[in-house]
XYZ file of C-alpha atoms in Angstrom:
107
model
C -23.998 -118.793 -59.590
C -27.378 -118.325 -58.586
C -28.769 -115.171 -59.436
C -30.186 -112.447 -56.801
C -33.432 -110.991 -57.829
C -33.849 -107.481 -56.449
C -37.496 -106.446 -55.774
C -38.130 -103.119 -56.798
C -40.871 -101.603 -54.079
C -42.668 -98.444 -54.293
C -42.479 -96.871 -51.111
C -45.623 -94.688 -50.382
C -44.564 -91.955 -48.517
C -46.932 -91.412 -45.680
C -47.311 -87.852 -44.072
C -48.219 -87.430 -40.842
C -51.057 -84.665 -40.268
C -50.795 -82.904 -36.915
C -54.070 -81.583 -35.952
C -53.777 -77.842 -35.454
C -56.588 -77.597 -32.890
C -56.816 -80.022 -29.710
C -58.875 -79.721 -26.606
C -55.729 -79.082 -24.634
C -54.776 -76.332 -27.129
C -58.059 -74.515 -26.889
C -58.284 -74.692 -23.130
C -54.733 -73.188 -23.201
C -56.265 -70.262 -25.401
C -59.174 -69.435 -23.404
C -57.113 -69.563 -20.030
C -54.541 -66.973 -21.902
C -57.452 -64.843 -23.160
C -58.822 -65.094 -19.455
C -55.702 -64.047 -17.625
C -55.204 -60.841 -20.113
C -58.909 -59.911 -19.535
C -58.290 -60.062 -16.286
C -54.904 -58.049 -15.992
C -56.501 -55.437 -18.110
C -59.404 -55.196 -15.501
C -57.101 -54.832 -12.611
C -55.125 -52.093 -14.411
C -58.376 -50.205 -15.419
C -59.494 -50.541 -11.458
C -55.921 -49.587 -10.301
C -55.904 -46.530 -12.633
C -59.569 -45.413 -11.621
C -59.302 -46.511 -8.139
C -62.864 -44.600 -6.773
C -64.367 -44.528 -10.436
C -64.186 -47.676 -12.042
C -65.314 -47.270 -15.728
C -67.316 -49.636 -17.328
C -64.869 -50.823 -19.646
C -62.918 -52.418 -16.648
C -66.263 -54.119 -15.169
C -66.591 -55.660 -19.080
C -63.237 -57.106 -19.134
C -63.390 -58.551 -15.571
C -67.046 -60.080 -16.476
C -65.362 -61.757 -19.394
C -62.165 -62.813 -17.724
C -64.220 -64.485 -14.611
C -66.675 -66.127 -17.302
C -63.537 -67.405 -19.112
C -62.018 -68.324 -15.975
C -65.127 -70.840 -14.829
C -65.131 -72.034 -18.336
C -61.459 -73.278 -17.675
C -62.148 -74.499 -14.400
C -65.243 -76.695 -15.193
C -63.713 -77.915 -18.514
C -60.748 -79.192 -16.343
C -62.711 -80.475 -13.818
C -64.284 -82.321 -16.751
C -61.672 -83.994 -17.713
C -60.464 -85.020 -14.213
C -63.636 -86.553 -13.810
C -63.433 -88.486 -16.391
C -60.447 -90.153 -15.079
C -62.425 -91.427 -12.020
C -64.314 -95.033 -11.897
C -67.029 -93.888 -9.582
C -70.538 -91.955 -10.868
C -70.695 -90.050 -7.897
C -67.760 -87.689 -8.916
C -69.155 -87.027 -12.030
C -72.710 -86.109 -10.343
C -71.202 -84.035 -8.356
C -69.481 -82.301 -10.981
C -72.717 -81.940 -13.311
C -74.281 -80.246 -9.959
C -71.546 -78.119 -9.271
C -71.443 -77.042 -13.281
C -75.019 -76.304 -13.186
C -75.022 -74.195 -9.945
C -72.272 -72.305 -11.354
C -73.542 -71.670 -14.691
C -77.256 -70.696 -13.359
C -75.728 -68.887 -10.623
C -73.204 -66.534 -12.834
C -76.235 -66.207 -15.035
C -78.492 -64.651 -12.746
C -75.876 -62.617 -11.081
C -75.017 -60.831 -14.480
C -78.504 -60.423 -15.616
């Protein structure tokens, strides 16, 4: 009878490393933080109807800024899927306008 030879192979154990941070996770975090800041600002605005404290204005500005960042970021991802260059050009013009006007409005 023919003998069967068994091969002993060493199996390499591969570990799948998952990335803990990705662009969507960062975007989700920024969106969540923007929502919390806007909620705090609205609570302060509601509590102190006529005398809005500086804290409410600060939270409102932070929330608005983060909301603009989220919108610009999502717009960029949407624009990347388009094949026409004019979508990208319009996005760049709008992003620059939003950034410049927001900075001048804050200062």
